[in-house]
mmCIF file of C-alpha atoms (C1' of nucleotides) in Angstrom:
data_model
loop_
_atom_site.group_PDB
_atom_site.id
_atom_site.type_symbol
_atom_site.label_atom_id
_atom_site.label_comp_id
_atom_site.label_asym_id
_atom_site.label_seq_id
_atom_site.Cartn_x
_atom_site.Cartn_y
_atom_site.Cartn_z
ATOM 1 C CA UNK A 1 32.290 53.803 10.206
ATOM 2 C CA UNK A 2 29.698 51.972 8.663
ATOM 3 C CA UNK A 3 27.678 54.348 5.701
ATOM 4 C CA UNK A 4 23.926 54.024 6.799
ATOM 5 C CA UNK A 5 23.326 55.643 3.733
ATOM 6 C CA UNK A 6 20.575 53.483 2.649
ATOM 7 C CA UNK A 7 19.742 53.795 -0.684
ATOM 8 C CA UNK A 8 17.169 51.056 -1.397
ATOM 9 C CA UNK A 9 13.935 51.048 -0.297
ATOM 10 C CA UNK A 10 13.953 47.020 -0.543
ATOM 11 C CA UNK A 11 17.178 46.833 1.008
ATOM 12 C CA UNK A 12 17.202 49.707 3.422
ATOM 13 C CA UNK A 13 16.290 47.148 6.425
ATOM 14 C CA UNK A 14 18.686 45.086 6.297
ATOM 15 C CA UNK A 15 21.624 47.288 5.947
ATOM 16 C CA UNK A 16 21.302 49.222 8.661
ATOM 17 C CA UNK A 17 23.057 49.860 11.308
ATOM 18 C CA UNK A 18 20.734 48.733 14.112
ATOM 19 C CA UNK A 19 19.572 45.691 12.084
ATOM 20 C CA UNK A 20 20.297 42.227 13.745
ATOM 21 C CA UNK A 21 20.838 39.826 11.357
ATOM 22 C CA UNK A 22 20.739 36.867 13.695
ATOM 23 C CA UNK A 23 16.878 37.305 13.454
ATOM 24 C CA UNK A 24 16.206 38.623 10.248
ATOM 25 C CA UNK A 25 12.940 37.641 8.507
ATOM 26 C CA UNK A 26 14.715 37.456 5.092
ATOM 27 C CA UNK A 27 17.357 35.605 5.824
ATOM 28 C CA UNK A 28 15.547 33.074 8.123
ATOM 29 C CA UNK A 29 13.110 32.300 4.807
ATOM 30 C CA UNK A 30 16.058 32.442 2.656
ATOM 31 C CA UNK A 31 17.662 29.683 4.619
ATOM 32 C CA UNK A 32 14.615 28.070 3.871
ATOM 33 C CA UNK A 33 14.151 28.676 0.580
ATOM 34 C CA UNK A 34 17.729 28.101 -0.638
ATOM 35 C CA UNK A 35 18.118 24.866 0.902
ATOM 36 C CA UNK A 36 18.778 22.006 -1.137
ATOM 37 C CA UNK A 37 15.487 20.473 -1.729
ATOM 38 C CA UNK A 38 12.804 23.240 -0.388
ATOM 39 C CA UNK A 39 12.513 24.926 -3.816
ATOM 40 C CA UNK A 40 12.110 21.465 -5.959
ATOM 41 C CA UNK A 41 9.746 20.351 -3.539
ATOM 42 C CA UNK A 42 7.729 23.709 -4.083
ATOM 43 C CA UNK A 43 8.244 23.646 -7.273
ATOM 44 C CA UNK A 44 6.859 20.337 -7.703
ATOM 45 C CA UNK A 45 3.851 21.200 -6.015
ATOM 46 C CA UNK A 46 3.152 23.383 -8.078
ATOM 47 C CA UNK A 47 2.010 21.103 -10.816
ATOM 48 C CA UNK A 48 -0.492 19.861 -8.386
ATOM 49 C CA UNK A 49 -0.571 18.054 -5.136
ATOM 50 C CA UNK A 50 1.960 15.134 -4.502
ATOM 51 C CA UNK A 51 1.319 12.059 -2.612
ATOM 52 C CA UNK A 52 5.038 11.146 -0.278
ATOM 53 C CA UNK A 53 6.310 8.794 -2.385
ATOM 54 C CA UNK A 54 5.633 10.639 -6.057
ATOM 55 C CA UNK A 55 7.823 13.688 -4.337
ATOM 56 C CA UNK A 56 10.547 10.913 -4.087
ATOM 57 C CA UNK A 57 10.146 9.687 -7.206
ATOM 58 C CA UNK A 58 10.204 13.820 -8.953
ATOM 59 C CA UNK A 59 13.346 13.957 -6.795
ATOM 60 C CA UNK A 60 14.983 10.734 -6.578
ATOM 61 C CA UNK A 61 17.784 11.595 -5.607
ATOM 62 C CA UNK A 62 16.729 13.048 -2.414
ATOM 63 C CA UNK A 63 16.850 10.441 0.814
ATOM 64 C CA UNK A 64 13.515 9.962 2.603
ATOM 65 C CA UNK A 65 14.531 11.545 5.626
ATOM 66 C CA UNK A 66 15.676 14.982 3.729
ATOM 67 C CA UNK A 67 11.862 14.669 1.779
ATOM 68 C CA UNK A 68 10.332 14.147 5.768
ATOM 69 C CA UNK A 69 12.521 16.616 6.844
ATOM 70 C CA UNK A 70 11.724 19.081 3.995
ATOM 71 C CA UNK A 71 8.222 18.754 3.851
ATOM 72 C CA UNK A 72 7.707 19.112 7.834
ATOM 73 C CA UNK A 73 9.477 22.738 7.779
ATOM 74 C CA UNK A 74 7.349 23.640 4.874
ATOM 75 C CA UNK A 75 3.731 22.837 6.906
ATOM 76 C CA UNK A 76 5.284 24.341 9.772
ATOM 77 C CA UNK A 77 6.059 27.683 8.076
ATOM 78 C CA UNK A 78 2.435 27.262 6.376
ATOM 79 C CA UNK A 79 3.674 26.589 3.065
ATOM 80 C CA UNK A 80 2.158 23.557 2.481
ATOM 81 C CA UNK A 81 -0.638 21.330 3.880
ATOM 82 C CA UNK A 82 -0.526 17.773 4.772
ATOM 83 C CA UNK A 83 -3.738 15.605 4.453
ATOM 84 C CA UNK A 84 -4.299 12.365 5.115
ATOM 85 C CA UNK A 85 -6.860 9.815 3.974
ATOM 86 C CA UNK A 86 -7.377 6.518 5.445
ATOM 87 C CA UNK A 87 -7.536 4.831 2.520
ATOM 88 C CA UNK A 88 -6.873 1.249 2.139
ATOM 89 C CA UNK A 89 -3.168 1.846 2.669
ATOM 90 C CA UNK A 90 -3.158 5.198 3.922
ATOM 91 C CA UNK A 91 -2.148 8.150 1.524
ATOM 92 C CA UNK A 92 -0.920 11.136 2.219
ATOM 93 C CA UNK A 93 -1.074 14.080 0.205
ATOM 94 C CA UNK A 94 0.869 17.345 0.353
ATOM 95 C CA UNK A 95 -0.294 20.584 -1.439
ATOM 96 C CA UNK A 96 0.335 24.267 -1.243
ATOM 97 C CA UNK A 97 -1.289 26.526 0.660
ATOM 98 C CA UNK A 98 -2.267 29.849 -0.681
ATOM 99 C CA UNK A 99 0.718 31.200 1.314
ATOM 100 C CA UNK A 100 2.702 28.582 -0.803
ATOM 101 C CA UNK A 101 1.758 29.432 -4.314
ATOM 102 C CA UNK A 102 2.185 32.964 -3.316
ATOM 103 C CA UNK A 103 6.148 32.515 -3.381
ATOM 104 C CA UNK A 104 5.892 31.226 -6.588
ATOM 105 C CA UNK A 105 5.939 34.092 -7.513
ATOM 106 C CA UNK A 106 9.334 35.845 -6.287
ATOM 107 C CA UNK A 107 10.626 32.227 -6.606
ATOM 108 C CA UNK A 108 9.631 32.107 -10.273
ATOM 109 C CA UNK A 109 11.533 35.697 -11.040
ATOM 110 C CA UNK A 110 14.310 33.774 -9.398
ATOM 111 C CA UNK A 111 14.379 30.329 -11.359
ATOM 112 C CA UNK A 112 14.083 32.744 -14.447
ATOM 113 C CA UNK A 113 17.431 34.648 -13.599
ATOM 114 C CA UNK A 114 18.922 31.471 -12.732
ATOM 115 C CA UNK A 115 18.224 30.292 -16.396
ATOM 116 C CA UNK A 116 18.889 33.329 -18.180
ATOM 117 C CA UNK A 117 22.115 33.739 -16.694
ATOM 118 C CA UNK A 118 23.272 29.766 -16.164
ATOM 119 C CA UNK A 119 25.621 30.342 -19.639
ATOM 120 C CA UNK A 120 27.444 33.701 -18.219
ATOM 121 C CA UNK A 121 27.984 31.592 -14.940
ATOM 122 C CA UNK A 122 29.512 29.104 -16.482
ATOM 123 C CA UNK A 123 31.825 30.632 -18.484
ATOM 124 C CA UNK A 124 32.607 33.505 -15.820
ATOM 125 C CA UNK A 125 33.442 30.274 -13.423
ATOM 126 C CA UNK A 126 35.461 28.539 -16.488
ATOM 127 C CA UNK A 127 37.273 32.187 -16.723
ATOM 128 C CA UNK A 128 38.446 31.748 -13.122
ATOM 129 C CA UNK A 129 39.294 28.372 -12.883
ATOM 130 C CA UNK A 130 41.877 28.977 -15.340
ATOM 131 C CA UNK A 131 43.408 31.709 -13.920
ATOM 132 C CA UNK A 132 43.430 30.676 -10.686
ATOM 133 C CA UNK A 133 44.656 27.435 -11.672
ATOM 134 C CA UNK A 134 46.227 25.262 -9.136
ATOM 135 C CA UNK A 135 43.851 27.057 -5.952
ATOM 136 C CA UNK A 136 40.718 27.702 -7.955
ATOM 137 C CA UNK A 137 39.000 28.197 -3.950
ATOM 138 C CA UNK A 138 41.961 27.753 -1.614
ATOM 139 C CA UNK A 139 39.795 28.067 1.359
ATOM 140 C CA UNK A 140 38.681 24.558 0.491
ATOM 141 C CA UNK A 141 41.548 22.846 -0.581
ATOM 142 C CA UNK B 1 -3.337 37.448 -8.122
ATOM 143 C CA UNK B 2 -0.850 34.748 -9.298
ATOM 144 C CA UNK B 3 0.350 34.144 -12.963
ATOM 145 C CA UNK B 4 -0.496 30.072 -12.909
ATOM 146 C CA UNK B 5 0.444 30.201 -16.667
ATOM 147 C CA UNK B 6 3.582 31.792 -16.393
ATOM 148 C CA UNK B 7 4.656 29.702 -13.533
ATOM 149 C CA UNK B 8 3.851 26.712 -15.156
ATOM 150 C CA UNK B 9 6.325 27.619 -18.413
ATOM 151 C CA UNK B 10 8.915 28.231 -15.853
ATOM 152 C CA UNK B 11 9.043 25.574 -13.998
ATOM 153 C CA UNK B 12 8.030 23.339 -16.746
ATOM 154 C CA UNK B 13 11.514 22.316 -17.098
ATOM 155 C CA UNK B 14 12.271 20.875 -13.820
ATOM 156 C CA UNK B 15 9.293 19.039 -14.033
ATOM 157 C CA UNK B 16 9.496 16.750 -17.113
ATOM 158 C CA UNK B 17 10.477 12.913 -16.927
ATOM 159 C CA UNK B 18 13.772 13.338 -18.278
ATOM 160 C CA UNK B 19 14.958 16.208 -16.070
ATOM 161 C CA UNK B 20 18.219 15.780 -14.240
ATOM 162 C CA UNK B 21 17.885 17.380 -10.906
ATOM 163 C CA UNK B 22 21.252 16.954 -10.128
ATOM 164 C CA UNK B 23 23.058 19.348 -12.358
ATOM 165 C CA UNK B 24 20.164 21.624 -12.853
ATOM 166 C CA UNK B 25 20.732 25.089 -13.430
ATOM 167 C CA UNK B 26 18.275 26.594 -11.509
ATOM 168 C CA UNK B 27 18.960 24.478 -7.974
ATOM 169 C CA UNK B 28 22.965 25.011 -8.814
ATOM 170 C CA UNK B 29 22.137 28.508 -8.450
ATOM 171 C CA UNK B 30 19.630 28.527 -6.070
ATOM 172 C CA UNK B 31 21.896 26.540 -3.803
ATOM 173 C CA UNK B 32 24.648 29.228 -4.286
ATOM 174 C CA UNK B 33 21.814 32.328 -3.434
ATOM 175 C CA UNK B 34 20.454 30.420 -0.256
ATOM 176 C CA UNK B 35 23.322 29.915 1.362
ATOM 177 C CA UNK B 36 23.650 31.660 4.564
ATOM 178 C CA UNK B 37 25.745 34.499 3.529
ATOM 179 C CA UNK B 38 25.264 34.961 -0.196
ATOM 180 C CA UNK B 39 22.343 37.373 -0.285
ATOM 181 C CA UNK B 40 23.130 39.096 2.757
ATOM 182 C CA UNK B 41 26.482 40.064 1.073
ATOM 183 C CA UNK B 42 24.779 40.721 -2.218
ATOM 184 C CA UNK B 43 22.932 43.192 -0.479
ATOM 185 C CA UNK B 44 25.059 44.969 1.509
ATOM 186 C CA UNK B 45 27.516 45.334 -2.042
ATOM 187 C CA UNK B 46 23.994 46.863 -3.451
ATOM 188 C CA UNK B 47 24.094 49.484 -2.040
ATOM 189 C CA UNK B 48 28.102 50.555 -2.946
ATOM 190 C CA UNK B 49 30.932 48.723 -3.483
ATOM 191 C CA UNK B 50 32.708 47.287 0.273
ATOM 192 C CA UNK B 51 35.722 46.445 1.341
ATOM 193 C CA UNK B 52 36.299 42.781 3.165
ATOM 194 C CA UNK B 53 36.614 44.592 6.772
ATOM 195 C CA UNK B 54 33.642 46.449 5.941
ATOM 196 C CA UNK B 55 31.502 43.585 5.043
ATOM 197 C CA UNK B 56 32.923 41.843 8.070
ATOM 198 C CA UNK B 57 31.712 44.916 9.923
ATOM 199 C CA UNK B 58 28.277 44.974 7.936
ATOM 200 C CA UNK B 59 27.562 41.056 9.199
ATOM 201 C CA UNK B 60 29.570 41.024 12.837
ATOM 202 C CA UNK B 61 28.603 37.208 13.089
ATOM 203 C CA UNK B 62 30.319 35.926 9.569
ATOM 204 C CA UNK B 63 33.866 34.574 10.255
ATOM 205 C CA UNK B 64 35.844 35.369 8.394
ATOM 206 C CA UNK B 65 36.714 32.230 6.635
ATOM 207 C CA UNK B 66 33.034 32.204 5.686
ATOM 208 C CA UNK B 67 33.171 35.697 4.386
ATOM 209 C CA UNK B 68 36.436 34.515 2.423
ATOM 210 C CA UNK B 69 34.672 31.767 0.681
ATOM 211 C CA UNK B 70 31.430 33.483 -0.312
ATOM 212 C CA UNK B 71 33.044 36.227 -1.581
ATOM 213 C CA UNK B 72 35.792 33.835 -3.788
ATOM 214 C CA UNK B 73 32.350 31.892 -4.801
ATOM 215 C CA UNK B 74 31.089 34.986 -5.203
ATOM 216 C CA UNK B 75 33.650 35.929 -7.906
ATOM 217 C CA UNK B 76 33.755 32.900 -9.622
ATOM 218 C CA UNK B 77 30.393 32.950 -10.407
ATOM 219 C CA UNK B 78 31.015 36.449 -12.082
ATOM 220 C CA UNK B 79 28.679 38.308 -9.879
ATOM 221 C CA UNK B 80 31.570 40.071 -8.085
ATOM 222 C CA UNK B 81 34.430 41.907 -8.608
ATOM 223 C CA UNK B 82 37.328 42.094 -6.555
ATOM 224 C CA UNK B 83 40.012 44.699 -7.049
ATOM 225 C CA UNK B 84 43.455 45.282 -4.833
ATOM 226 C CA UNK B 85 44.618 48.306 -4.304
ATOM 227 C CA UNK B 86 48.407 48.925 -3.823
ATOM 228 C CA UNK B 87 47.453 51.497 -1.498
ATOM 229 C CA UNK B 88 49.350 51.778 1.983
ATOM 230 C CA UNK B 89 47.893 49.264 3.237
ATOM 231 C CA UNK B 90 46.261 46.648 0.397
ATOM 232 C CA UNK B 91 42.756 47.155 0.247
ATOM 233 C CA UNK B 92 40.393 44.686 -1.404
ATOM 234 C CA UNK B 93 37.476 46.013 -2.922
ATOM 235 C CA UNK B 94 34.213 43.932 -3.511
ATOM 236 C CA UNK B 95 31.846 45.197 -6.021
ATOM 237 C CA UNK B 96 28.874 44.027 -7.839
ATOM 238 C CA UNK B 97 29.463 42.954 -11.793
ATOM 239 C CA UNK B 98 26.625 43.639 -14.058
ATOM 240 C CA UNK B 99 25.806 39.770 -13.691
ATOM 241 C CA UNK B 100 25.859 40.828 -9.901
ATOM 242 C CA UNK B 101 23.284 44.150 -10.136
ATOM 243 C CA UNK B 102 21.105 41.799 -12.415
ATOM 244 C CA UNK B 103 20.314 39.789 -9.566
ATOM 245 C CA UNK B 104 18.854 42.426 -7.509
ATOM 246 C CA UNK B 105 16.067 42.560 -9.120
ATOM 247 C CA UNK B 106 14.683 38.938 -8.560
ATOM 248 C CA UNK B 107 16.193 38.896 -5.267
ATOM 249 C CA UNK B 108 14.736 42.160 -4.378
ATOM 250 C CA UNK B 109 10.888 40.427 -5.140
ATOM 251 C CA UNK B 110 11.876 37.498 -2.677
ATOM 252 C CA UNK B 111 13.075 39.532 0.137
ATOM 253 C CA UNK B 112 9.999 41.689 -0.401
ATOM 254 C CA UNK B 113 7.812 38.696 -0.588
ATOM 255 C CA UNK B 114 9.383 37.516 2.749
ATOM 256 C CA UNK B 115 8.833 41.023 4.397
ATOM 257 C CA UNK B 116 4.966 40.880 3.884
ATOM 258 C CA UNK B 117 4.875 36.907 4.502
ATOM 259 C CA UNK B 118 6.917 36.899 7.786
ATOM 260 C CA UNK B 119 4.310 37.668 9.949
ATOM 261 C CA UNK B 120 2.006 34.690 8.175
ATOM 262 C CA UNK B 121 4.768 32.470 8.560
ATOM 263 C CA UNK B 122 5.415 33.148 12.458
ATOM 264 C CA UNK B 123 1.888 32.654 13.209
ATOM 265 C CA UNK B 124 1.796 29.294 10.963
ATOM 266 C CA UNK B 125 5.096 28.161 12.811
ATOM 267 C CA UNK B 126 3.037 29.139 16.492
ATOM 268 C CA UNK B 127 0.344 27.451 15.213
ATOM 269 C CA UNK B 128 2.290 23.958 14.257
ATOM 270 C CA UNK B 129 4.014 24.144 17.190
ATOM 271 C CA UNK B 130 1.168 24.176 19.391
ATOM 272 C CA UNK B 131 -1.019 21.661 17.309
ATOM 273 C CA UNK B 132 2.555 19.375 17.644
ATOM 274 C CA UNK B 133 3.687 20.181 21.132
ATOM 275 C CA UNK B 134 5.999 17.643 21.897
ATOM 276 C CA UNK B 135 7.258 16.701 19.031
ATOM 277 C CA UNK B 136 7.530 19.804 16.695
ATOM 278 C CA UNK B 137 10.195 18.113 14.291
ATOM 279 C CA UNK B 138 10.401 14.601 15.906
ATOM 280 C CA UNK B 139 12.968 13.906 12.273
ATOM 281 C CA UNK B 140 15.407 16.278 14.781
ATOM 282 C CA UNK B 141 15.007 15.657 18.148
ATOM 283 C "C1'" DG C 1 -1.439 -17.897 7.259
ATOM 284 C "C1'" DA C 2 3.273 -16.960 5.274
ATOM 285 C "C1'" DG C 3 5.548 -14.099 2.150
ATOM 286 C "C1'" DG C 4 6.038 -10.134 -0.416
ATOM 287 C "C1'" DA C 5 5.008 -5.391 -1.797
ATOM 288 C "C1'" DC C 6 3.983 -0.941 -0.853
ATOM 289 C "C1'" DA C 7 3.042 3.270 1.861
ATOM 290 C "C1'" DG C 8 4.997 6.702 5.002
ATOM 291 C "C1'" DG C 9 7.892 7.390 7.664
ATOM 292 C "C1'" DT C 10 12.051 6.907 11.810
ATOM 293 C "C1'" DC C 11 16.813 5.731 13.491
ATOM 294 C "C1'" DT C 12 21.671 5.299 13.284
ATOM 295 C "C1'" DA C 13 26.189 5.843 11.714
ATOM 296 C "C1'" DT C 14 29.186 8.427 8.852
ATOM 297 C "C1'" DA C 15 30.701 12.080 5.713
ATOM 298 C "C1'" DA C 16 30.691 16.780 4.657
ATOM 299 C "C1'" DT C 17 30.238 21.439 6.131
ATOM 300 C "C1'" DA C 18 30.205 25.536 8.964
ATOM 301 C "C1'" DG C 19 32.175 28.167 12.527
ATOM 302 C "C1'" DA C 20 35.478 29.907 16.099
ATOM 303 C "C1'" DG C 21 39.562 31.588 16.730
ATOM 304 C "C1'" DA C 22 44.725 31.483 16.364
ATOM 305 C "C1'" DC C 23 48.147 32.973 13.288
ATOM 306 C "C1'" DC C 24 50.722 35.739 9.532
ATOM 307 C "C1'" DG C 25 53.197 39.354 6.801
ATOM 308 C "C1'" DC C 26 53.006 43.957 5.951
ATOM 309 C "C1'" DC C 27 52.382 48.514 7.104
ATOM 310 C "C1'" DT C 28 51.412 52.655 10.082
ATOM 311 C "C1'" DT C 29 51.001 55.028 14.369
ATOM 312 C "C1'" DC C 30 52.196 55.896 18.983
ATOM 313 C "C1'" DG D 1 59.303 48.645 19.642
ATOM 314 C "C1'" DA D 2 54.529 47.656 20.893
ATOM 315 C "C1'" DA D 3 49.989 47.822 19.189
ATOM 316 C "C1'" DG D 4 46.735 47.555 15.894
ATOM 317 C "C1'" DG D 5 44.470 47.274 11.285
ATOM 318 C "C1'" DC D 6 44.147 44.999 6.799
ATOM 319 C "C1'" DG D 7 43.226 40.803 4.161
ATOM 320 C "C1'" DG D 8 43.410 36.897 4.483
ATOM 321 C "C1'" DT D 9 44.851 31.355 5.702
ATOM 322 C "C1'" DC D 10 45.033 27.270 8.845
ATOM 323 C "C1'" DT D 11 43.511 24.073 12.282
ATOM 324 C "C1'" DC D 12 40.251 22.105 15.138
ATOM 325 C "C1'" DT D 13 35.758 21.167 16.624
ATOM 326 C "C1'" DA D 14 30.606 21.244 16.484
ATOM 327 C "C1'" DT D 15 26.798 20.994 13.507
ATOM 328 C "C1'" DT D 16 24.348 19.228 9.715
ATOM 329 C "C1'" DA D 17 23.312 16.390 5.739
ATOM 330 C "C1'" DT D 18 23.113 11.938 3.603
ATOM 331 C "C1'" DA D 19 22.725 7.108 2.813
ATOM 332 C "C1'" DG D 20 20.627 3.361 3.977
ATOM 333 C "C1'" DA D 21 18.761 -0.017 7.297
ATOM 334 C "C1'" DC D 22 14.745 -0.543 9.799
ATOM 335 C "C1'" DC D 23 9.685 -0.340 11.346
ATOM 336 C "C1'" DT D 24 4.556 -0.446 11.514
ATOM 337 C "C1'" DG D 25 0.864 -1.102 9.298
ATOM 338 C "C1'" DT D 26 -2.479 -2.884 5.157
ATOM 339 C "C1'" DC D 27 -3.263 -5.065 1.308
ATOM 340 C "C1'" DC D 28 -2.750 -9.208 -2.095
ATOM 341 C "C1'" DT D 29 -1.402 -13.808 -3.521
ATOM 342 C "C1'" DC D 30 -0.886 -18.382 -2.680
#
DNA sequence: GAGGACAGGTCTATAATAGAGACCGCCTTC
DNA sequence: GAAGGCGGTCTCTATTATAGACCTGTCCTC
């Protein structure tokens, strides 16, 4: 039933038929990626190397255990590296690994889209909000 | 290999001072891609336009509430389409907008980026978890 | 040498979210 | 007239995120 007609090179792997998605490589780093504060953290490490609390401060509205949380899963997955100096009070610095910068990249094509296209968003999600007054996402209500 | 410049200009944004994080474009959006089911239906509607039974088919472990919402979320962002047909039985057909198809692209360069990096990030995951036996991510446990 | 400030976290309790699966109205097919 | 597909919605429960208190140090000041 299913067309395993696959068109796009990119794409081809993940739509067909055989493909488990439970274990896909894309969507596992997508999970990672897309999570709430993965891609600010990346993004502020960018710049340059953060210490724990300047993260926190870039982000303040994330809660130390999210930034702990965050940052772990990213030197896990080799993302980022953790160093720490036993300095007077003991800093600890976070910066990206070459793997790390290397999704800027993709990440940055991303962000781009994101901005270019924030304005049609908004006013395609204005355009259904009021026509679908009352139940703009019923699911939720 | 990597454009520092141009990633700096894009992400230059998100990190000045005065930069909201919490109504930023970019992680609105980002949060909206990375959720568990956006992409993977974003893909599978790249390749032709689906009904909702077929996508269900196309990702056997979505339920279908999920399905429901992503695609309404889907829609109100502008990136879909959805169309009834009176037919004998109604069918529903998803579809990518323009909006939708211009997504592809920057998507496309993160799934391919997380094709080639998989393998990098299993072995930096094996690696963690060794070097942290016990206690891989004590924030969980 | 007590008190406070900071760093870099961890722990707990609660709120929000995802997910499974039952149900529904309508239609067609057996 | 029973069974099954379509395109959902609803309810209930398990998972996950979040806030915020707490902790273990090391300074520094008094």
């Amino acid at each position: 039933m299913n067309s395993r007609s696959t068109v796009d090179s990119l794409f081809g792997a993940m739509q067909s038929d055989t493909f488990d998605a439970t274990q896909c490589p894309v969507r596992n780093i997508l999970d990672r990626i897309g999570d709430k504060w993965t891609s600010l953290v990346l993004v502020a490490l960018a710049d340059r190397p953060h210490r724990f609390s300047e993260l926190q401060r870039a982000a303040p509205d994330i809660s130390k255990r999210m930034l702990t949380q965050t940052l772990r899963q990213l030197e896990r997955d080799g993302l980022i590296t953790r160093q720490v100096f036993p300095t007077k009070p003991p800093a600890v610095q976070y910066q990206l690994s070459p793997l790390g910068v290397s999704v800027l990249e993709p990440l940055g094509h991303l962000i781009d889209w994101a901005n270019r296209s924030y304005d049609q968003i908004l006013s395609a999600r204005a355009e259904y909000d009021s026509a679908n007054p009352a139940s703009a996402l019923p699911v939720n209500a």
